Coordinates of C-alpha atoms in Angstrom, one line a residue:
M1 CA 96.5 107.8 104.0
R2 CA 94.7 104.6 103.4
R3 CA 96.5 101.4 102.5
Q4 CA 98.0 101.2 99.0
I5 CA 99.1 98.2 96.9
V6 CA 102.8 97.7 97.2
A7 CA 104.5 97.0 93.9
L8 CA 106.9 94.3 95.0
A9 CA 104.5 92.9 97.5
L10 CA 102.1 92.2 94.6
L11 CA 104.9 90.7 92.6
S12 CA 104.1 87.2 93.8
S13 CA 100.6 87.4 92.4
L14 CA 102.0 87.7 88.9
A15 CA 102.8 84.0 88.9
T16 CA 99.2 82.6 89.2
A17 CA 98.5 79.0 88.9
H18 CA 98.2 77.3 85.5
A19 CA 95.4 75.1 84.2
Q20 CA 97.6 71.9 84.3
D21 CA 100.9 70.7 85.7
S22 CA 103.4 73.3 84.5
K23 CA 106.6 75.2 85.2
T24 CA 106.8 78.9 84.3
W25 CA 109.9 81.1 84.3
M26 CA 109.8 84.9 84.4
S27 CA 112.5 87.5 84.2
V28 CA 112.4 90.5 86.7
M29 CA 113.6 93.9 85.6
L30 CA 114.0 97.4 87.0
D31 CA 114.0 100.1 84.3
G32 CA 115.0 97.5 81.8
R33 CA 117.8 96.0 83.8
K34 CA 117.6 92.4 84.8
V35 CA 117.7 92.0 88.6
G36 CA 116.2 88.6 89.2
K37 CA 114.0 85.6 88.3
L38 CA 110.7 84.1 89.3
V39 CA 109.7 80.5 88.8
T40 CA 106.3 78.9 89.5
E41 CA 105.6 75.2 89.5
R42 CA 102.1 73.8 89.7
S43 CA 101.1 70.2 90.2
V44 CA 97.8 68.3 90.6
T45 CA 97.5 65.2 92.8
G46 CA 94.0 63.8 93.0
D47 CA 91.8 66.7 93.9
T48 CA 94.7 68.9 95.3
V49 CA 96.5 71.7 93.6
T50 CA 100.0 72.7 94.9
T51 CA 101.6 75.9 93.6
R52 CA 105.3 76.4 94.5
Q53 CA 106.9 79.8 93.8
A54 CA 110.4 81.1 94.2
I55 CA 111.7 84.6 93.6
D56 CA 115.4 85.6 93.6
L57 CA 116.4 89.3 93.4
R58 CA 119.8 91.0 93.4
V59 CA 120.2 94.8 93.7
T60 CA 122.9 97.1 95.1
R61 CA 122.7 99.7 97.9
G62 CA 125.7 101.9 97.5
S63 CA 128.5 99.4 96.8
T64 CA 126.8 96.6 98.9
P65 CA 124.9 93.8 97.1
L66 CA 121.5 92.9 98.6
V67 CA 120.3 89.4 97.7
T68 CA 116.9 88.1 98.6
H69 CA 115.2 84.7 98.2
N70 CA 111.5 84.2 98.8
E71 CA 109.4 81.0 98.5
A72 CA 105.7 80.4 98.8
V73 CA 103.7 77.2 98.6
A74 CA 99.9 77.2 98.4
T75 CA 97.9 74.0 98.7
E76 CA 94.3 74.2 97.5
S77 CA 91.4 72.2 96.2
L78 CA 90.6 72.1 92.5
D79 CA 87.9 74.8 93.1
G80 CA 90.4 77.1 94.9
K81 CA 89.6 76.3 98.5
P82 CA 92.7 77.0 100.7
L83 CA 94.0 73.8 102.4
A84 CA 97.5 74.9 103.6
F85 CA 100.1 77.6 103.0
H86 CA 103.8 78.3 103.5
A87 CA 106.0 81.4 103.0
S88 CA 109.6 82.0 103.7
K89 CA 112.1 84.8 103.0
T90 CA 115.8 85.3 103.4
G91 CA 117.5 88.6 102.9
S92 CA 119.2 88.9 106.3
S93 CA 121.2 86.5 108.4
Q94 CA 118.2 84.4 109.4
E95 CA 115.2 82.8 107.6
N96 CA 111.7 84.0 108.3
A97 CA 109.0 81.4 107.7
V98 CA 105.2 81.0 108.2
D99 CA 103.3 77.7 107.9
G100 CA 99.6 77.3 108.1
Q101 CA 97.9 74.0 108.6
P102 CA 94.1 73.3 108.7
R103 CA 92.3 72.3 112.0
P104 CA 89.1 70.3 112.3
D105 CA 87.2 73.4 113.4
G106 CA 88.0 75.2 110.1
T107 CA 90.7 77.5 111.5
F108 CA 94.4 77.3 110.7
Q109 CA 97.2 76.7 113.0
V110 CA 99.9 79.1 112.1
T111 CA 103.6 78.6 113.0
T112 CA 105.8 81.7 112.6
R113 CA 109.6 81.1 112.7
V114 CA 112.3 83.7 112.9
G115 CA 115.6 81.8 113.0
D116 CA 115.3 79.3 115.8
D117 CA 112.4 81.1 117.5
A118 CA 108.9 79.8 116.8
H119 CA 105.4 81.2 117.7
V120 CA 102.1 79.3 117.2
S121 CA 98.7 81.0 116.8
L122 CA 95.3 80.4 115.4
L123 CA 93.8 82.0 112.3
A124 CA 90.2 82.3 111.3
W125 CA 90.1 82.3 107.5
T126 CA 88.4 85.3 105.9
P127 CA 85.5 84.2 103.7
G128 CA 86.3 84.7 100.0
A129 CA 90.0 85.1 100.5
V130 CA 92.1 83.1 98.0
L131 CA 95.6 81.8 97.4
S132 CA 97.3 81.1 94.0
E133 CA 94.8 78.7 92.3
G134 CA 91.9 80.7 93.8
Q135 CA 93.3 83.9 92.2
R136 CA 93.5 82.2 88.8
L137 CA 90.0 81.0 89.0
A138 CA 88.7 84.4 90.2
I139 CA 90.4 86.1 87.2
V140 CA 88.8 83.7 84.7
A141 CA 85.4 84.0 86.4
G142 CA 85.7 87.8 86.4
G143 CA 85.9 87.7 82.6
F144 CA 87.7 90.0 80.2
K145 CA 85.2 92.5 79.1
A146 CA 86.8 95.9 78.8
G147 CA 85.6 98.4 81.4
S148 CA 84.4 95.8 83.8
H149 CA 85.4 95.6 87.5
Y150 CA 85.3 92.9 90.1
P151 CA 86.7 92.5 93.7
L152 CA 89.5 90.1 94.6
K153 CA 90.5 89.1 98.2
T154 CA 94.1 87.9 98.4
F155 CA 95.7 86.3 101.4
D156 CA 99.2 87.3 102.6
A157 CA 100.7 84.3 104.3
M158 CA 103.7 86.2 105.8
K159 CA 101.5 88.8 107.5
Q160 CA 98.4 86.6 107.8
E161 CA 96.3 89.4 106.4
V162 CA 93.8 89.8 103.6
A163 CA 93.8 92.6 101.0
T164 CA 90.7 93.4 99.0
L165 CA 91.6 94.5 95.5
D166 CA 89.6 96.1 92.8
V167 CA 90.4 94.5 89.4
E168 CA 89.7 96.6 86.3
V169 CA 89.7 95.1 82.9
I170 CA 91.4 97.5 80.5
G171 CA 91.1 95.4 77.3
D172 CA 92.9 93.1 74.9
E173 CA 96.4 94.0 73.6
M174 CA 99.2 92.5 71.6
I175 CA 102.2 92.2 73.9
D176 CA 105.8 91.6 72.9
L177 CA 107.4 89.0 75.2
P178 CA 110.9 87.5 75.0
G179 CA 109.5 84.4 73.3
G180 CA 107.3 86.3 70.8
T181 CA 104.1 88.3 70.6
E182 CA 100.9 87.2 72.4
R183 CA 97.4 88.5 72.5
L184 CA 96.6 89.1 76.2
H185 CA 94.0 90.6 78.5
H186 CA 95.2 93.8 80.3
L187 CA 94.0 94.0 83.9
R188 CA 94.8 96.6 86.6
Q189 CA 94.7 95.9 90.3
R190 CA 94.3 98.6 93.0
L191 CA 93.5 98.3 96.7
A192 CA 89.8 98.7 97.1
G193 CA 89.0 102.2 98.4
G194 CA 92.6 103.3 98.0
S195 CA 93.8 106.5 96.2
G196 CA 95.0 104.6 93.2
A197 CA 98.5 106.1 93.6
Q198 CA 99.9 102.6 93.2
S199 CA 98.6 99.9 90.8
L200 CA 99.7 96.7 89.3
D201 CA 99.2 96.3 85.6
M202 CA 99.1 92.7 84.4
W203 CA 98.5 90.9 81.1
V204 CA 96.9 87.4 81.3
N205 CA 95.9 84.8 78.8
D206 CA 92.5 83.1 78.6
R207 CA 93.5 80.6 81.4
G208 CA 94.2 83.5 83.8
E209 CA 98.0 82.9 83.6
V210 CA 99.9 86.1 84.1
R211 CA 102.4 86.7 81.3
R212 CA 103.6 90.2 82.1
G213 CA 103.3 92.7 84.9
I214 CA 104.4 96.3 85.5
S215 CA 104.4 98.5 88.6
P216 CA 106.3 101.4 90.0
L217 CA 109.0 100.9 92.7
L218 CA 111.1 103.6 94.3
G219 CA 111.1 105.7 91.2
F220 CA 111.8 102.6 89.0
R221 CA 109.6 100.8 86.5
M222 CA 109.5 97.2 87.7
E223 CA 108.5 94.6 85.1
V224 CA 108.2 90.9 85.0
A225 CA 107.8 88.9 81.8
A226 CA 107.3 85.3 81.0
C227 CA 110.3 83.7 79.1
D228 CA 112.2 80.5 79.0
E229 CA 114.6 79.2 81.6
A230 CA 117.7 80.5 79.9
C231 CA 116.3 84.0 79.7
A232 CA 115.1 84.0 83.4
T233 CA 118.4 82.6 84.7
A234 CA 120.7 84.9 82.7
P235 CA 123.2 87.0 84.7
D236 CA 121.7 89.9 86.6
Q237 CA 122.8 93.5 86.1
D238 CA 123.8 96.0 88.8
I239 CA 121.4 98.7 89.7
D240 CA 121.8 100.9 92.8
V241 CA 118.4 101.3 94.3
L242 CA 119.6 103.5 97.1
R243 CA 121.3 106.2 95.0
S244 CA 118.3 106.3 92.7
A245 CA 116.0 106.9 95.7
M246 CA 117.8 110.0 96.9
L247 CA 116.3 113.5 96.4
Q248 CA 118.6 116.5 95.9
S249 CA 118.2 119.3 98.4
P250 CA 118.1 122.8 96.8
R251 CA 120.3 124.1 99.7
I252 CA 122.6 123.0 102.5
I253 CA 120.9 122.6 105.8
P254 CA 123.6 123.3 108.5
N255 CA 123.7 121.0 111.5
G256 CA 122.9 123.9 113.8
S257 CA 119.6 124.6 112.0
Q258 CA 118.2 121.1 111.9
G259 CA 116.6 121.4 115.3
Q260 CA 114.5 124.3 114.1
A261 CA 111.2 124.1 112.3
M262 CA 111.5 123.6 108.6
T263 CA 109.1 124.4 105.7
Y264 CA 109.6 122.5 102.5
R265 CA 108.0 122.9 99.1
F266 CA 107.7 119.7 97.0
H267 CA 106.8 119.5 93.3
L268 CA 105.2 116.2 92.2
R269 CA 105.2 115.2 88.5
D270 CA 102.8 113.1 86.4
D271 CA 99.7 114.0 88.4
L272 CA 101.1 112.0 91.3
P273 CA 98.8 112.0 94.4
A274 CA 100.3 113.5 97.5
P275 CA 102.5 110.9 99.2
F276 CA 102.9 112.9 102.4
V277 CA 101.0 112.3 105.7
N278 CA 99.8 114.7 108.4
T279 CA 101.2 113.9 111.9
D280 CA 101.4 115.7 115.2
E281 CA 104.8 117.0 114.0
Q282 CA 104.1 117.5 110.3
Q283 CA 101.5 119.4 108.4
V284 CA 100.8 119.1 104.7
K285 CA 99.3 121.9 102.6
K286 CA 98.4 121.8 98.9
L287 CA 99.5 124.9 97.1
S288 CA 98.6 124.2 93.5
N289 CA 98.4 121.3 91.2
G290 CA 101.6 119.3 91.9
D291 CA 103.0 121.6 94.6
Y292 CA 102.8 121.0 98.3
E293 CA 104.1 122.8 101.4
I294 CA 105.3 120.5 104.2
T295 CA 106.0 122.1 107.7
V296 CA 107.9 119.9 110.2
G297 CA 108.2 121.0 113.8
H298 CA 106.4 122.4 116.9
P299 CA 104.9 119.0 117.9
Q300 CA 101.3 119.3 119.1
R301 CA 98.1 117.4 119.2
H302 CA 96.0 117.7 116.0
D303 CA 92.3 116.7 116.1
D304 CA 92.5 115.0 112.7
E305 CA 95.4 112.7 113.8
P306 CA 94.1 109.3 115.0
G307 CA 95.1 107.9 118.2
P308 CA 96.5 104.4 118.8
T309 CA 94.8 101.4 117.3
P310 CA 95.1 97.7 118.4
E311 CA 97.8 97.3 115.7
D312 CA 100.0 99.9 117.5
T313 CA 100.2 97.8 120.6
A314 CA 100.2 94.3 119.2
S315 CA 103.1 91.9 118.6
N316 CA 103.5 90.8 115.0
P317 CA 106.0 88.6 113.0
W318 CA 108.5 91.5 112.7
V319 CA 107.8 93.5 115.9
Q320 CA 107.8 90.6 118.4
S321 CA 107.0 92.7 121.5
D322 CA 105.7 89.6 123.4
A323 CA 109.0 87.7 123.0
P324 CA 110.8 87.1 126.4
E325 CA 114.1 88.4 124.9
V326 CA 112.5 91.7 123.8
I327 CA 110.8 92.1 127.2
A328 CA 114.0 91.5 129.1
L329 CA 116.1 93.9 127.0
A330 CA 113.5 96.6 127.3
K331 CA 113.4 96.3 131.1
E332 CA 117.2 96.5 131.2
A333 CA 117.1 99.7 129.0
V334 CA 114.3 101.6 130.8
G335 CA 115.6 100.9 134.3
N336 CA 113.6 102.9 136.9
A337 CA 112.2 105.5 134.4
S338 CA 108.8 106.6 135.7
S339 CA 107.1 108.0 132.6
D340 CA 106.5 106.8 129.1
L341 CA 108.4 109.8 127.7
N342 CA 111.5 109.0 129.8
R343 CA 111.1 105.3 129.0
M344 CA 111.1 106.1 125.3
R345 CA 114.2 108.4 125.7
R346 CA 116.1 105.6 127.5
L347 CA 115.1 103.0 124.9
R348 CA 116.2 105.4 122.1
S349 CA 119.5 106.1 123.8
F350 CA 120.1 102.4 124.6
L351 CA 119.5 101.2 121.0
T352 CA 121.8 103.9 119.5
S353 CA 124.7 102.1 121.2
Y354 CA 123.3 98.5 121.3
I355 CA 123.1 98.1 117.5
D356 CA 126.8 98.6 117.0
Q357 CA 127.3 97.4 113.4
T358 CA 125.7 99.0 110.4
G359 CA 125.0 96.4 107.7
L360 CA 123.6 97.4 104.4
E361 CA 123.4 93.8 103.3
V362 CA 120.8 93.1 106.0
G363 CA 117.6 93.0 104.0
Y364 CA 115.0 93.5 106.7
A365 CA 115.5 91.9 110.1
S366 CA 112.9 91.3 112.8
A367 CA 113.3 92.6 116.4
L368 CA 114.4 89.2 117.6
E369 CA 117.0 88.8 114.9
T370 CA 118.4 92.3 115.6
I371 CA 118.7 91.5 119.3
Q372 CA 120.8 88.5 118.4
T373 CA 123.0 90.1 115.8
R374 CA 123.2 93.7 117.0
R375 CA 123.5 94.5 113.3
G376 CA 121.4 96.6 110.9
D377 CA 120.4 100.0 109.6
C378 CA 117.5 102.4 110.2
T379 CA 114.8 99.7 109.7
E380 CA 116.4 97.4 112.2
H381 CA 116.6 100.3 114.7
A382 CA 113.0 101.2 114.2
V383 CA 111.6 97.7 114.4
L384 CA 113.5 96.8 117.6
L385 CA 112.6 100.2 119.2
A386 CA 108.9 99.7 118.4
A387 CA 109.0 96.2 119.8
M388 CA 110.7 97.2 123.0
A389 CA 108.3 100.1 123.5
R390 CA 105.3 97.9 123.0
S391 CA 106.6 95.5 125.5
Q392 CA 106.5 98.3 128.0
G393 CA 102.8 99.1 127.0
I394 CA 103.7 102.1 124.9
P395 CA 101.8 102.3 121.6
T396 CA 104.1 102.8 118.7
R397 CA 104.0 103.0 114.9
I398 CA 106.9 102.9 112.4
V399 CA 107.3 105.9 110.1
T400 CA 108.9 105.7 106.6
G401 CA 110.1 108.8 104.9
L402 CA 113.1 110.9 104.1
V403 CA 115.9 112.4 106.2
Y404 CA 118.6 115.0 105.2
A405 CA 122.3 114.1 104.9
Q406 CA 125.1 116.5 104.1
R407 CA 126.9 113.7 102.4
F408 CA 125.8 110.1 101.7
A409 CA 127.1 107.4 99.4
G410 CA 129.1 109.9 97.4
A411 CA 126.3 112.4 97.1
S412 CA 126.1 115.8 98.7
R413 CA 123.1 117.6 100.4
V414 CA 120.5 114.9 99.7
F415 CA 117.3 113.5 101.3
V416 CA 117.6 109.7 101.6
P417 CA 114.9 107.1 102.5
H418 CA 114.7 106.6 106.2
T419 CA 112.7 104.9 109.0
W420 CA 112.0 105.9 112.6
V421 CA 109.4 105.4 115.3
Q422 CA 106.5 107.4 116.7
A423 CA 105.2 106.7 120.2
W424 CA 101.9 107.8 121.8
I425 CA 103.1 110.1 124.6
N426 CA 100.8 112.4 126.6
G427 CA 98.0 112.3 124.1
R428 CA 100.0 112.8 120.9
W429 CA 102.4 111.0 118.6
E430 CA 106.1 111.9 119.2
S431 CA 109.0 110.7 117.1
F432 CA 112.2 108.9 118.2
D433 CA 115.1 107.9 116.0
S434 CA 117.7 105.7 117.5
A435 CA 119.6 105.3 114.2
Q436 CA 120.2 109.0 114.0
S437 CA 120.5 109.5 117.8
R438 CA 117.8 112.1 117.5
F439 CA 114.7 113.2 115.6
D440 CA 114.9 116.7 114.0
A441 CA 113.0 118.8 111.4
T442 CA 114.8 117.2 108.4
H443 CA 112.6 114.1 108.9
I444 CA 109.8 114.1 106.3
A445 CA 107.1 111.5 106.8
L446 CA 105.6 109.7 103.8
G447 CA 103.7 106.9 105.6
V448 CA 103.2 105.0 108.9
G449 CA 102.7 101.3 109.6
S450 CA 102.9 98.5 112.0
G451 CA 106.5 97.4 111.2
D452 CA 106.2 94.9 108.3
P453 CA 108.7 95.5 105.5
W454 CA 106.2 96.0 102.7
R455 CA 104.7 99.2 104.2
F456 CA 108.1 100.8 103.3
F457 CA 107.5 100.3 99.6
A458 CA 104.0 101.9 99.6
S459 CA 105.5 105.1 101.1
M460 CA 108.6 105.1 98.8
A461 CA 106.8 104.4 95.5
S462 CA 106.6 108.1 94.7
L463 CA 110.4 108.6 94.7
G464 CA 111.7 109.5 91.2
R465 CA 108.6 111.6 90.5
M466 CA 109.1 114.3 93.2
Q467 CA 111.4 117.2 93.7
V468 CA 112.4 119.2 96.7
A469 CA 111.9 122.7 95.3
D470 CA 112.6 124.8 98.4
V471 CA 113.7 124.5 102.0
K472 CA 113.2 127.3 104.6
I473 CA 114.0 127.5 108.3
S474 CA 110.8 128.7 109.8
G475 CA 111.4 129.0 113.5
S476 CA 112.9 127.6 116.7
M477 CA 111.6 124.4 118.2
P478 CA 112.3 124.2 122.0
D479 CA 112.5 120.6 123.3
F480 CA 112.1 119.2 119.9
M481 CA 115.2 117.0 119.7
Q482 CA 115.9 114.0 121.9
G483 CA 119.7 113.6 121.8
P484 CA 122.9 114.9 120.3
A485 CA 123.4 116.0 116.7
P486 CA 123.5 113.1 114.2
S487 CA 126.5 112.0 112.3
Q488 CA 126.8 113.0 108.6
Q489 CA 126.1 109.4 107.6
P490 CA 122.6 108.5 108.6
A491 CA 121.6 104.9 109.0
T492 CA 120.1 103.9 105.7
P493 CA 116.9 102.0 105.0
S494 CA 116.5 98.4 104.0
F495 CA 115.1 97.4 100.7
N496 CA 113.3 94.0 100.9
P497 CA 112.1 93.7 97.3
V498 CA 109.7 90.8 97.4
G499 CA 106.8 89.6 99.5
P500 CA 104.0 87.1 99.4
V501 CA 100.7 87.5 97.6
G502 CA 98.5 90.6 98.0
Q503 CA 100.5 92.5 100.5
T504 CA 99.6 96.0 101.4
G505 CA 101.3 99.1 102.6
G506 CA 101.1 102.6 104.2
R507 CA 98.4 102.7 106.9
R508 CA 96.3 105.9 107.2

């Protein structure tokens, strides 16, 4: 699966810079319920444009509120040249922040902070990549002729990556906004070369200012709309994103059967492209239009499954495998284990006990933060497990998907969003799940990535438009599980519903 645009990760691009000093308020809604606000301030001093943006969201997971606050500051020249950038997010117990400052040689010095920990690196700017003002200027330059296309490269400050988007001009439309009806240009953004399974629809005025945006998220319709301050800051409404993301199982899967190979039949609605991925443990077969057969079990090497990439061994702002604290904890956990398989098993077992508090209010914590707090859910388990494994030289990638639970959050026999780790062991990818204490055949993979929170949303975007039509136990799987049977309450995923400009998801 190639990378897809992530709905909430692109939310930030909806507040593009304005043609003069201004302050714009927007209301954020999921399926028509208000869940937050977005405010963008733009100022011009001499030949410098500064765009400041803040996004606040409040959703519920089960009975636990999850509140996130994200800020971004882009400093650019009047013609859209990037001069400096800043991004920060809070949704867990610590703030994560990135600051980029120019150097005389044309590179940027980037300081990444997680709580009190700071890491400095150098970044070579990708030619043509833009920040907020650059995006507005590119939209205006691209024009508004229906049927036309043009590329747009957006820079993600939090990840220090560039996404190349294809922008399609749909045409002019009359759009009802809270403040009245406006004639706007309808644009659609997709990741260049992607499947188009996810897209961001936006409506802009002649100055390239985004006035409305719509994109799918976890089975919801996410919408942002320009309005006045009173509208944007009105009280938020409760919406349970976790309960809405669950899929009903057509049958009970007994604990004693979960270590055997499973065959699932999924039905996808609305001509949805297949969101599943082939792995060394999972094979996907298309049966007919909208129907797919997923077989999980009997792990083996498949020729079409790519091996490790540099991304699978590298440290990043979330999976800080080069941090001394991570290295030390991994050494403690693996002890004298002599093989990568045994090291992974010891890391998995160690983390099952080390993270001793489940916290649904933790938005998405990095490996370093989880070491300090020993608190989190399945995403914190996966991020820390991947970091510790990479510190031992073991390539890892983080899988987002579904796992079966007999009961969860008041629901019975459901598949819930989940995250775990795959490690490159003896020439193939093998799964390890420290949150569940084991990996079994009720884990269904929807996407893999490097460990940043936005990959999760690309994989989860199809929920709400798929159904588990059938489940069959298809055979025994010797040596498939690594650990005891899981509890009936699996560690649940984190939802971090906002990211900086142009973020991408779901590698492969």
